[in-house]
Coordinates of C-alpha atoms and ligand atoms in Angstrom, one line a residue:
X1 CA 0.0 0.0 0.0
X2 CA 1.4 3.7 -1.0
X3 CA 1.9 5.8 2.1
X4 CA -1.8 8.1 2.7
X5 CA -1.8 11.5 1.8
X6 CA -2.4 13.4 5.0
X7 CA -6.0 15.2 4.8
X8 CA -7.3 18.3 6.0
X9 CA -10.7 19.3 5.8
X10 CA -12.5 22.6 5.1
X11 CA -16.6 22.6 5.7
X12 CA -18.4 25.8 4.1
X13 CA -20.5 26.7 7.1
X14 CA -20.9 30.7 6.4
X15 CA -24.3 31.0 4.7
X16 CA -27.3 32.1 7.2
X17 CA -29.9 30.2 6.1
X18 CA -32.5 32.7 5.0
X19 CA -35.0 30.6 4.1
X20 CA -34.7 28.8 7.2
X21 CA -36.4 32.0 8.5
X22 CA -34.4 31.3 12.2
X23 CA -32.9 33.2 15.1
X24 CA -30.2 30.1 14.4
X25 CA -27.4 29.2 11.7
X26 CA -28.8 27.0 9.5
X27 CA -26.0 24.3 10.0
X28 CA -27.3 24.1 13.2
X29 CA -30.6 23.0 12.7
X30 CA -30.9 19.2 13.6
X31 CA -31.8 16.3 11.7
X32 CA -32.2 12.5 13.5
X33 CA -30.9 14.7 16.8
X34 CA -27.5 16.0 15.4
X35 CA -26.7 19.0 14.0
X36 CA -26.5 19.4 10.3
X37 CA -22.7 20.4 11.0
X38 CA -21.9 17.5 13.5
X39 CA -23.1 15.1 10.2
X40 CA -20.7 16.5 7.8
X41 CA -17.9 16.8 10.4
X42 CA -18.5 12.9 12.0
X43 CA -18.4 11.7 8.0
X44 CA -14.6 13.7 7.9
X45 CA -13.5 12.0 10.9
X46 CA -13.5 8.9 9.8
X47 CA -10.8 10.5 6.9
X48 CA -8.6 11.3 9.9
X49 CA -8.0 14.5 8.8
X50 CA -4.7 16.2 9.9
X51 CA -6.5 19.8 10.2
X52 CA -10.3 20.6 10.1
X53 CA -10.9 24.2 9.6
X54 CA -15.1 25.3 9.1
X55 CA -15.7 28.9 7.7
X56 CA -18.5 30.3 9.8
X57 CA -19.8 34.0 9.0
X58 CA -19.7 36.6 11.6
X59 CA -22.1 36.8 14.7
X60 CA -22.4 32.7 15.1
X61 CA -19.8 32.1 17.7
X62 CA -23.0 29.0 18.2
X63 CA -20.7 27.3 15.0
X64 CA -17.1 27.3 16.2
X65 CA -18.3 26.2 19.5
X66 CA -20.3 23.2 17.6
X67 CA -17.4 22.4 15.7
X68 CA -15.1 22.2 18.5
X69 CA -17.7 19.9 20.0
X70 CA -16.9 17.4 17.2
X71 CA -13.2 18.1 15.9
X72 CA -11.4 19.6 19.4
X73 CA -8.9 20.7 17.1
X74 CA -10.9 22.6 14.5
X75 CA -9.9 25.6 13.3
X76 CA -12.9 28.5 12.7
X77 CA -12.1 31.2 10.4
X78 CA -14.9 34.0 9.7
X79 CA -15.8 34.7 6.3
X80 CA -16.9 38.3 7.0
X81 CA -18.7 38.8 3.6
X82 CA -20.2 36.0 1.3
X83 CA -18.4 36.4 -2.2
X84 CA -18.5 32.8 -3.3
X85 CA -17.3 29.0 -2.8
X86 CA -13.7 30.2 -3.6
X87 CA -13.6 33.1 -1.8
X88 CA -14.9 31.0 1.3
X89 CA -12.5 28.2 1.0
X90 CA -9.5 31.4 0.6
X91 CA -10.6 32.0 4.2
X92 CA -8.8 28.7 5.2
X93 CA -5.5 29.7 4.4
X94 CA -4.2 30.8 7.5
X95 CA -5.4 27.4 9.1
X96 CA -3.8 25.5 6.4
X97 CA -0.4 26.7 6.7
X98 CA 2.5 24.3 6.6
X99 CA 0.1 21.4 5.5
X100 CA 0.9 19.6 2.3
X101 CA -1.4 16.9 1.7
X102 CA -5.0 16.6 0.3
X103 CA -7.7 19.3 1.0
X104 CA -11.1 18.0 1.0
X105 CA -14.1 21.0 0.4
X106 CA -17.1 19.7 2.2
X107 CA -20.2 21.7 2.8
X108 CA -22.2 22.1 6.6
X109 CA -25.4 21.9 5.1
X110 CA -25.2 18.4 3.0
X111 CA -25.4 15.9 5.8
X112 CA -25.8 12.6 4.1
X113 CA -22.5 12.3 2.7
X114 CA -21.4 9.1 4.0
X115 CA -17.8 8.2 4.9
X116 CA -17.1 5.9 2.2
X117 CA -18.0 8.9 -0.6
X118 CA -15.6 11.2 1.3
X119 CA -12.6 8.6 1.3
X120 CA -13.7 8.0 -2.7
X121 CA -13.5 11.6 -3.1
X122 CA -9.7 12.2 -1.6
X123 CA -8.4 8.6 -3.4
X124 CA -9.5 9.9 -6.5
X125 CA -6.6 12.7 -6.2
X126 CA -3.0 11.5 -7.8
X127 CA -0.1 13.1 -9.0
X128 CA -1.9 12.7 -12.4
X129 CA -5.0 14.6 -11.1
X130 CA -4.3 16.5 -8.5
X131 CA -7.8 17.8 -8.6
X132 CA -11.4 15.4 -8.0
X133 CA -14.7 16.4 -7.7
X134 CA -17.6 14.4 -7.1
X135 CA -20.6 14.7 -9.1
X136 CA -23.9 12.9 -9.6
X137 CA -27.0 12.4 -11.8
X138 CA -29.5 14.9 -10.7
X139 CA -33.0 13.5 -11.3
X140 CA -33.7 17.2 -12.3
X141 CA -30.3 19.2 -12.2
X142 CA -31.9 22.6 -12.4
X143 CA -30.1 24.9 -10.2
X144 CA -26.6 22.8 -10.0
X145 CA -23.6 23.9 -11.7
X146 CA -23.1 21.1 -14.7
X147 CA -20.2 19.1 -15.3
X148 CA -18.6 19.9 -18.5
X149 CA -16.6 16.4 -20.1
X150 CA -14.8 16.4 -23.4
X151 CA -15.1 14.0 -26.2
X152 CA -13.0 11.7 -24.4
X153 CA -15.1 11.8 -21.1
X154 CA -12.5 13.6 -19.2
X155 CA -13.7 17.1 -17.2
X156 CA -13.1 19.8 -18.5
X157 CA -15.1 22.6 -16.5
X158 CA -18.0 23.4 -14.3
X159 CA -20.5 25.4 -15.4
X160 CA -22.9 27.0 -13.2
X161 CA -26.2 27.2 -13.9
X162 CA -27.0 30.9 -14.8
X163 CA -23.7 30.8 -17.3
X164 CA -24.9 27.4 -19.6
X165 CA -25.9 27.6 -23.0
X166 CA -29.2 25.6 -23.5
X167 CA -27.4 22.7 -24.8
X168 CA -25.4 22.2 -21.0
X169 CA -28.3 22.6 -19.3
X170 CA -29.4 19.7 -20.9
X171 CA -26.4 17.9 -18.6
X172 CA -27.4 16.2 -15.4
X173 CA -24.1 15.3 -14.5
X174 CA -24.2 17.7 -11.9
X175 CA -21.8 19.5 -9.2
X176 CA -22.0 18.4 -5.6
X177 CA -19.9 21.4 -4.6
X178 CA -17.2 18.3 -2.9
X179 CA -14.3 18.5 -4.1
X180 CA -10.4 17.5 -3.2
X181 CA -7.5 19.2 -4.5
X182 CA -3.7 18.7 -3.7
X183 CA -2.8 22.0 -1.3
X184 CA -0.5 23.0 -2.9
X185 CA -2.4 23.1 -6.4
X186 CA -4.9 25.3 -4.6
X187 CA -3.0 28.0 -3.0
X188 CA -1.6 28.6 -6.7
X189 CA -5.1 28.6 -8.6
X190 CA -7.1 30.2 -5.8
X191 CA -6.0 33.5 -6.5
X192 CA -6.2 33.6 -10.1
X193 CA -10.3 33.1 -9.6
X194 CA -12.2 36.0 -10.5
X195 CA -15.6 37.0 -10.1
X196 CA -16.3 37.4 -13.5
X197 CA -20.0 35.6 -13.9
X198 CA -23.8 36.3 -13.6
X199 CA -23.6 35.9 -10.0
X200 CA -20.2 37.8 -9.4
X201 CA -19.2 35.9 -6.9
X202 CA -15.4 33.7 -6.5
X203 CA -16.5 30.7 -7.6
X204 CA -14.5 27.5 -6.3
X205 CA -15.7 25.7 -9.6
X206 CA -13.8 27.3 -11.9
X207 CA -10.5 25.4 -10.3
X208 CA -11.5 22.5 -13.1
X209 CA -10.9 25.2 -16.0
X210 CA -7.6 26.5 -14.3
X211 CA -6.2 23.2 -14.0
X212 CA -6.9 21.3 -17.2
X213 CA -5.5 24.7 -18.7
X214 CA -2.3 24.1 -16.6
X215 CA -1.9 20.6 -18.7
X216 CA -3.2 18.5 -15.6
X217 CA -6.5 15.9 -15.5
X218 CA -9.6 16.5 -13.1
X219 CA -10.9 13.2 -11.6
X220 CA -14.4 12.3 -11.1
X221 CA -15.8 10.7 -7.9
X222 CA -19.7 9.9 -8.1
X223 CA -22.1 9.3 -5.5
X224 CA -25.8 9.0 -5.3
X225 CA -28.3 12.0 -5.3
X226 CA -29.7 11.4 -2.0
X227 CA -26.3 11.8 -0.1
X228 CA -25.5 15.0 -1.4
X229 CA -29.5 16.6 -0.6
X230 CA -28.7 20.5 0.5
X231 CA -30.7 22.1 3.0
X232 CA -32.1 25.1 2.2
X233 CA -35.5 25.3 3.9
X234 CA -37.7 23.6 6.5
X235 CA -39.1 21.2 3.8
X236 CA -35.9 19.9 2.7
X237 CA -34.7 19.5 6.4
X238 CA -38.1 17.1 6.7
X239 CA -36.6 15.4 3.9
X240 CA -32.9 15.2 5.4
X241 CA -34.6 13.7 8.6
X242 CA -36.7 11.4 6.6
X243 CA -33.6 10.4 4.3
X244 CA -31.7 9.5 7.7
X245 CA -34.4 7.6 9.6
X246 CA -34.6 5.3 6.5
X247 CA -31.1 4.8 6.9
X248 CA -31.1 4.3 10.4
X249 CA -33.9 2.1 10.5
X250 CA -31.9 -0.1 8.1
X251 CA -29.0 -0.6 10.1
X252 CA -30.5 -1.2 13.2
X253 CA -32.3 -4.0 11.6
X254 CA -29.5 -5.4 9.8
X255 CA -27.7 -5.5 12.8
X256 CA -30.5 -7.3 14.1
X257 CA -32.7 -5.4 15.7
X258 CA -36.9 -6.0 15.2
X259 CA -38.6 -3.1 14.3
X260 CA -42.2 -3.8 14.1
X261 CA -43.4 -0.9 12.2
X262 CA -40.2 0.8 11.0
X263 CA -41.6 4.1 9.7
X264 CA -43.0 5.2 13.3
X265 CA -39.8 4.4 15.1
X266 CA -37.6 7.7 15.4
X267 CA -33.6 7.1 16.0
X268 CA -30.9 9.0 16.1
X269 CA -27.9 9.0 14.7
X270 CA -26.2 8.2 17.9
X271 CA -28.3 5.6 18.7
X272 CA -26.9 2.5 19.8
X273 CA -28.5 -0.8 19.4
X274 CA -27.8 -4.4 20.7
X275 CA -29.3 -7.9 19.6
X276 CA -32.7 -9.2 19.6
X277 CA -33.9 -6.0 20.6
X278 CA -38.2 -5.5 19.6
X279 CA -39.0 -1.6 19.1
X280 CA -42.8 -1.7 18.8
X281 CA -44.5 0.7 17.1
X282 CA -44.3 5.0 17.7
X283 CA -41.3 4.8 19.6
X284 CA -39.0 8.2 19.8
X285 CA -35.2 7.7 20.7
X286 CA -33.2 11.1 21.2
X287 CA -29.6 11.9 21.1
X288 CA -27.2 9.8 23.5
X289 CA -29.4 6.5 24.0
X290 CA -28.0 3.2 24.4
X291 CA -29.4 -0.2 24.3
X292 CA -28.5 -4.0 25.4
X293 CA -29.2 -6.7 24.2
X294 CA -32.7 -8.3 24.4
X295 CA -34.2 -5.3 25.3
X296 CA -38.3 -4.5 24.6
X297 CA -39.4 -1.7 23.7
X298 CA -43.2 -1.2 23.7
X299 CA -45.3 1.4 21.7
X300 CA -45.4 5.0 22.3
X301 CA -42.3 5.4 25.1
X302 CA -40.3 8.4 24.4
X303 CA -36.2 7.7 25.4
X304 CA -33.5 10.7 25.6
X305 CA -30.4 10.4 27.6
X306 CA -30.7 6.6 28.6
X307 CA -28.9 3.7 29.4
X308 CA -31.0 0.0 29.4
X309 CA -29.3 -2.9 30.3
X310 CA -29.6 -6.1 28.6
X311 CA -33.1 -8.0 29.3
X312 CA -35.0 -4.9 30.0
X313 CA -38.6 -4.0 29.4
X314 CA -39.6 -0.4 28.5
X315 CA -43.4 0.7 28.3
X316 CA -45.8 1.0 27.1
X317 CA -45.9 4.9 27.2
X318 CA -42.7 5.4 29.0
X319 CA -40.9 8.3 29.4
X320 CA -36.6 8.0 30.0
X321 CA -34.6 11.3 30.4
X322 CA -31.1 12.3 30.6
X323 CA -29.1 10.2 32.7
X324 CA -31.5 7.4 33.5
X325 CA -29.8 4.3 33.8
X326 CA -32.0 0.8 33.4
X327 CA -30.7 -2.3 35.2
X328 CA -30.5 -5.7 33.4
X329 CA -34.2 -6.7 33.3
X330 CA -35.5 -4.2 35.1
X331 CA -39.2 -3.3 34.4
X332 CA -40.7 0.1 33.3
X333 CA -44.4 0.1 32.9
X334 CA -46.9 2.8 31.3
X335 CA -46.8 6.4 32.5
X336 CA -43.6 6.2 34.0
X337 CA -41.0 8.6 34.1
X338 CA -37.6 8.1 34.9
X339 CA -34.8 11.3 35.4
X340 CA -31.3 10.8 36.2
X341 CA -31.7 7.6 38.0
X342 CA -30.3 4.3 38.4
X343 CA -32.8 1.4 38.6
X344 CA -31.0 -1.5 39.6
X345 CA -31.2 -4.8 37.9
X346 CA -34.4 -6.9 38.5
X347 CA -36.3 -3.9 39.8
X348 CA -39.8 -3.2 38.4
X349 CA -41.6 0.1 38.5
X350 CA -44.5 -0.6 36.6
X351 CA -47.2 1.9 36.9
X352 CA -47.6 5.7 37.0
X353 CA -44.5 6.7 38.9
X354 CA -42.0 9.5 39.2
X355 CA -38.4 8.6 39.8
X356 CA -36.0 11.6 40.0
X357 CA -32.4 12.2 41.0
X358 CA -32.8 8.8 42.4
X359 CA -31.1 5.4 42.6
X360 CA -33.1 2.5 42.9
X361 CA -31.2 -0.9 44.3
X362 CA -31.9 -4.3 42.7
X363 CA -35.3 -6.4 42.9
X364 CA -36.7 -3.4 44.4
X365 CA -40.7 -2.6 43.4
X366 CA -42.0 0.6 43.3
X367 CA -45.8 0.7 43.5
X368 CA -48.1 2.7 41.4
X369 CA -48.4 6.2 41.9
X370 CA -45.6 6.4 43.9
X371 CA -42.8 9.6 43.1
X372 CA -39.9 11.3 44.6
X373 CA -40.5 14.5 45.3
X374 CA -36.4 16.1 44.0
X375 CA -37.3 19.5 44.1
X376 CA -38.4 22.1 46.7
X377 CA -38.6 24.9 44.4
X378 CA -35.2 25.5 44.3
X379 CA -33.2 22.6 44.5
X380 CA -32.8 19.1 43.4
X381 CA -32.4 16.2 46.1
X382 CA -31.3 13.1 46.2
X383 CA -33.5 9.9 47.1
X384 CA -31.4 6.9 47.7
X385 CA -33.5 3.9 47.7
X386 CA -31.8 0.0 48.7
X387 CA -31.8 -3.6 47.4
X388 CA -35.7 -5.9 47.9
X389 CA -37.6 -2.5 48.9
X390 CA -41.2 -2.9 48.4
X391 CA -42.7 0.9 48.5
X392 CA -46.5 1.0 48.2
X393 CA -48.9 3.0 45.7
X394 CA -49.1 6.2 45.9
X395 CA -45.6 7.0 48.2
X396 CA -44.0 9.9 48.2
X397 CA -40.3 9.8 48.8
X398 CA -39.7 13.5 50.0
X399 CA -35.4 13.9 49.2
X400 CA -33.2 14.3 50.5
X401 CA -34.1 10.7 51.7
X402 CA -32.4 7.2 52.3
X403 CA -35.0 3.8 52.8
X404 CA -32.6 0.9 53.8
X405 CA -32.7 -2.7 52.0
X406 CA -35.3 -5.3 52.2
X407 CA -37.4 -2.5 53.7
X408 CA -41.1 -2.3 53.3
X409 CA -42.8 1.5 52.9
X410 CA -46.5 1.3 53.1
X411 CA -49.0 2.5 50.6
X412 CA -49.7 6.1 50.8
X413 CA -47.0 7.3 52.6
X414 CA -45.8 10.5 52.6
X415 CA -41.7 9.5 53.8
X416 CA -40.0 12.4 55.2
X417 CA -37.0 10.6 57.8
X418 CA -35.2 7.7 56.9
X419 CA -36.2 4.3 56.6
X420 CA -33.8 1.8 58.3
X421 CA -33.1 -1.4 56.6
X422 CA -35.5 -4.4 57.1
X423 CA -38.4 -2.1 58.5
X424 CA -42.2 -1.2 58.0
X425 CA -42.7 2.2 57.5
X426 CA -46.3 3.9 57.4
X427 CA -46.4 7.6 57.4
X428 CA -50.7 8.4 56.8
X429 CA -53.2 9.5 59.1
X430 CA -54.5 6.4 60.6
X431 CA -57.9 4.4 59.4
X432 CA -60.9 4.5 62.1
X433 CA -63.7 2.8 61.6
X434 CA -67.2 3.3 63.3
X435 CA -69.0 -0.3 63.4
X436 CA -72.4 0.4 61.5
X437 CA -72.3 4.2 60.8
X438 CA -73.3 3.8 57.4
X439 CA -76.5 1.7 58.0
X440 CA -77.4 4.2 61.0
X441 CA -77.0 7.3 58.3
X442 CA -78.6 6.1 55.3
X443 CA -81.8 5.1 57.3
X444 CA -81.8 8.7 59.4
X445 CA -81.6 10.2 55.4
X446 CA -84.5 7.9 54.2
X447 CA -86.6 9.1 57.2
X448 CA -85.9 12.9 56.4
X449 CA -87.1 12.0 52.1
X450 CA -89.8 10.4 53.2
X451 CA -91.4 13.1 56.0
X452 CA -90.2 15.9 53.3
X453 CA -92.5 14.0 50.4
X454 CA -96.1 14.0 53.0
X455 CA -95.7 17.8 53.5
Ligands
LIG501 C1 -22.6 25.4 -5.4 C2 -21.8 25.1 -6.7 C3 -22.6 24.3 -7.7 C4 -23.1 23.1 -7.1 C5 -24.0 23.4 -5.9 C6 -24.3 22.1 -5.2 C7 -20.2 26.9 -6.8 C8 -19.8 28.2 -7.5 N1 -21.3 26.3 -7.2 O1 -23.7 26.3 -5.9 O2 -21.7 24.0 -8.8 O3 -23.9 22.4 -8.0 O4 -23.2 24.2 -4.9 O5 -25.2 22.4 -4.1 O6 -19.4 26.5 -5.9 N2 -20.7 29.3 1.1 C9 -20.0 30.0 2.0 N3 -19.5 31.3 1.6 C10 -19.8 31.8 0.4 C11 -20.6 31.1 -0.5 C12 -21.0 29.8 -0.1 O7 -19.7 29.6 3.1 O8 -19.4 32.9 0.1 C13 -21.2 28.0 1.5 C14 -22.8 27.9 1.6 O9 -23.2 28.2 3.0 C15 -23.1 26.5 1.3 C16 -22.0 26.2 0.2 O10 -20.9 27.1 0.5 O11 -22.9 25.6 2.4 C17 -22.5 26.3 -1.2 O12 -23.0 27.6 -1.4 P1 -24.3 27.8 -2.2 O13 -24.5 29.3 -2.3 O14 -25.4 27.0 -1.8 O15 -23.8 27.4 -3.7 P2 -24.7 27.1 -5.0 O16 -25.0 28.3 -5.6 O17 -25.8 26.2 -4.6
LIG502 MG1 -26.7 25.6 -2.8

């Protein structure tokens, strides 16, 4: 194997999104729980680029911080005006310097491209053709700059849109806007771009012109439409989110997962799957959601922030937050809602329960109704609950609070104190009951009807 070109990365990031109509960059709108940004820059990493550098515009420190999220290392440099792809990717420069391998152009608001197409992309450079751009056959390439192929098949220019004769618009080999180019090459055409078109703007395109005039070959890398969908508006986002579940969907059943109505089960892309795992139908799993093996999932629970061990049953109609941590085969039943918690394995809350900045030890049952109450209006608190506790309906565990193992709480308690291990607590007012005081009231009420009716 030839030694690998080192890579750096550049992502366009700078546009606003106007038609996004947002307070927010449009690269940082979210599709399948990820920013449209963290897409592009998770499909780089797996390039291993050298140096990532994303051109943000001014005013949306909200990118760089993104960005560092992803890539620590990532460079942001601030377009301050838009005046085209070239003069965006010139904005790079400073982050660039002393690096001599491959640059790979990537956009921040096309988050489909897969890995694969990206590593296509920068093989497709040589010392032959220092330049490749990926293209693809655009069902209907109106609006995409065309790619312009000799006799011989060989690329000869881009053309966008606004400057092809009739006969090039014809063309639906069309521009992605991805390209990789050899540094060095780039830094010596770059300047020579001029804004000399309809849209006079720099226009990165017109590097396949520059460098077939220099004597040298452009490469072509293709891909499939779908991975290279922009996002422009709200509708197309739907359509990046729908394009991504599909894809999701897929590989969580191929790695053998049963989805039982695929189309109403929401993933994201972070969204980690184990073996005969059953996801009924109407399920939503957010960002940062792991799950074992053998796990059920039943219809209409809503998971963000969770952990569920192997064996564990989920639903119907729960609800897992951030940090909520299910033991191996541990039970969560309907209308239950779980919130930075461990649930220890074995343990079963099963009905209409709260469970809050809580641990929960193993085999422990939580009866219906029952919650911990974390919060006193302006803090959370901590309910520690032990191994084989049995706490009856409609409890409330008032934190800070600790109930011991084995201990038994009793139904409609209201615990303030401790509970030591092994005991019986009861904290209600206590049942009296008046031997035949219903039989003595219904027949004084009876007597009153009836004397009322002979008046
Ligand atoms: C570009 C390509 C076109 C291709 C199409 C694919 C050029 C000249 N044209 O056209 O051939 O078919 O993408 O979608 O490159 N950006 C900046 N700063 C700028 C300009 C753009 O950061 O000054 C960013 C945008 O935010 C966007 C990307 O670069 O992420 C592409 O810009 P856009 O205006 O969408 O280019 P198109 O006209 O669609
Ligand atoms: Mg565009």
């Amino acid at each position: 194997m030839p030694k690998r070109e080192p890579i750096a990365v550049v992502v366009l990031a700078a546009g606003k999104g106007t038609r996004m109509r947002s307070d927010f960059p449009k690269v940082l709108h979210k599709a399948a729980g990820r920013t449209l940004l963290a897409h592009v820059l998770h499909s780089a990493a797996e390039a291993k680029p050298e140096r990532t550098v994303v051109i943000s515009g001014p005013g949306m420190p909200e990118v760089g911080a993104e960005a560092r999220a992803i890539a620590g290392d990532a460079v942001i440099a601030i377009q301050e005006k838009r005046q085209g792809t070239a003069h965006a990717v010139g904005i790079a420069q400073d982050g660039l310097k002393g690096f001599d391998g491959t640059v790979l152009v990537l956009y921040g608001d096309v988050p489909l491209i897969r890995p694969e197409t990206i590593s296509a992309l920068a093989q497709a450079v040589s010392e032959e053709s220092p330049l490749a751009v990926l293209g693809f056959r655009a069902a209907n390439p109106t609006g995409y700059g065309r790619l312009i192929q000799n006799r011989s098949g060989k690329l000869v220019a881009i053309r966008e849109e606004l400057d092809t004769t009739v006969d090039e618009r014809r063309i639906d080999l069309c521009n992605s806007g991805f390209i990789a180019i050899k540094a060095k090459l780039l830094w010596e055409l770059l300047p020579r771009i001029t804004n000399d078109n309809a849209k006079h703007e720099y226009y990165l395109t017109d590097l396949v012109g520059l460098t077939v005039a220099e004597g040298r070959q452009v490469a072509l890398a293709e891909c499939p439409e779908a991975e290279v969908h922009g996002v422009n508006t709200r509708a197309q986002l739907a359509q990046i989110e729908s394009l991504l579940q599909a894809r999701y969907r897929q590989e969580a059943m191929d790695n053998g997962a049963t989805l039982i109505d695929p189309p109403s089960v929401f993933l994201s892309a972070d969204t980690e799957i184990g073996k005969d795992v059953t996801i009924e139908p109407h399920v939503v799993i957010g960002p940062h959601v792991r799950i074992g093996d053998n796990v059920e999932i039943l219809a209409f629970s809503h998971i963000e922030g969770a952990a569920i061990a192997d064996g564990a049953r989920i639903g119907p109609f729960a609800r897992l937050r951030p940090g909520a941590e299910i033991g191996k085969d541990a039970h969560i039943g309907n209308f239950v809602e779980i919130k930075k918690a461990r649930i220890g394995e074995g343990a079963k809350a099963n009905h209409l329960t709260y469970i809050g900045d809580a641990s929960v030890g193993a085999r422990s049952n939580i009866g219906a109704g029952a919650i911990t109450c974390n919060y006193d209006g302006f803090e959370k608190h901590h309910t520690e609950i032990g191994a084989d506790v049995f706490v009856g309906s409609n409890t409330a565990l008032v934190a800070p609070v600790n109930v011991g193992d084995a201990s038994n709480i009793a139904a409609g308690s209201v615990i303030t104190q401790d509970v030591p291990a092994d005991a019986l607590a009861i904290a209600r007012g206590q049942q009296v009951v008046k031997a035949g005081w219903a039989k003595k009231y219904r027949e004084l009420k009876k007597a009153k009807k009836l004397q009322r009716g002979k008046r």
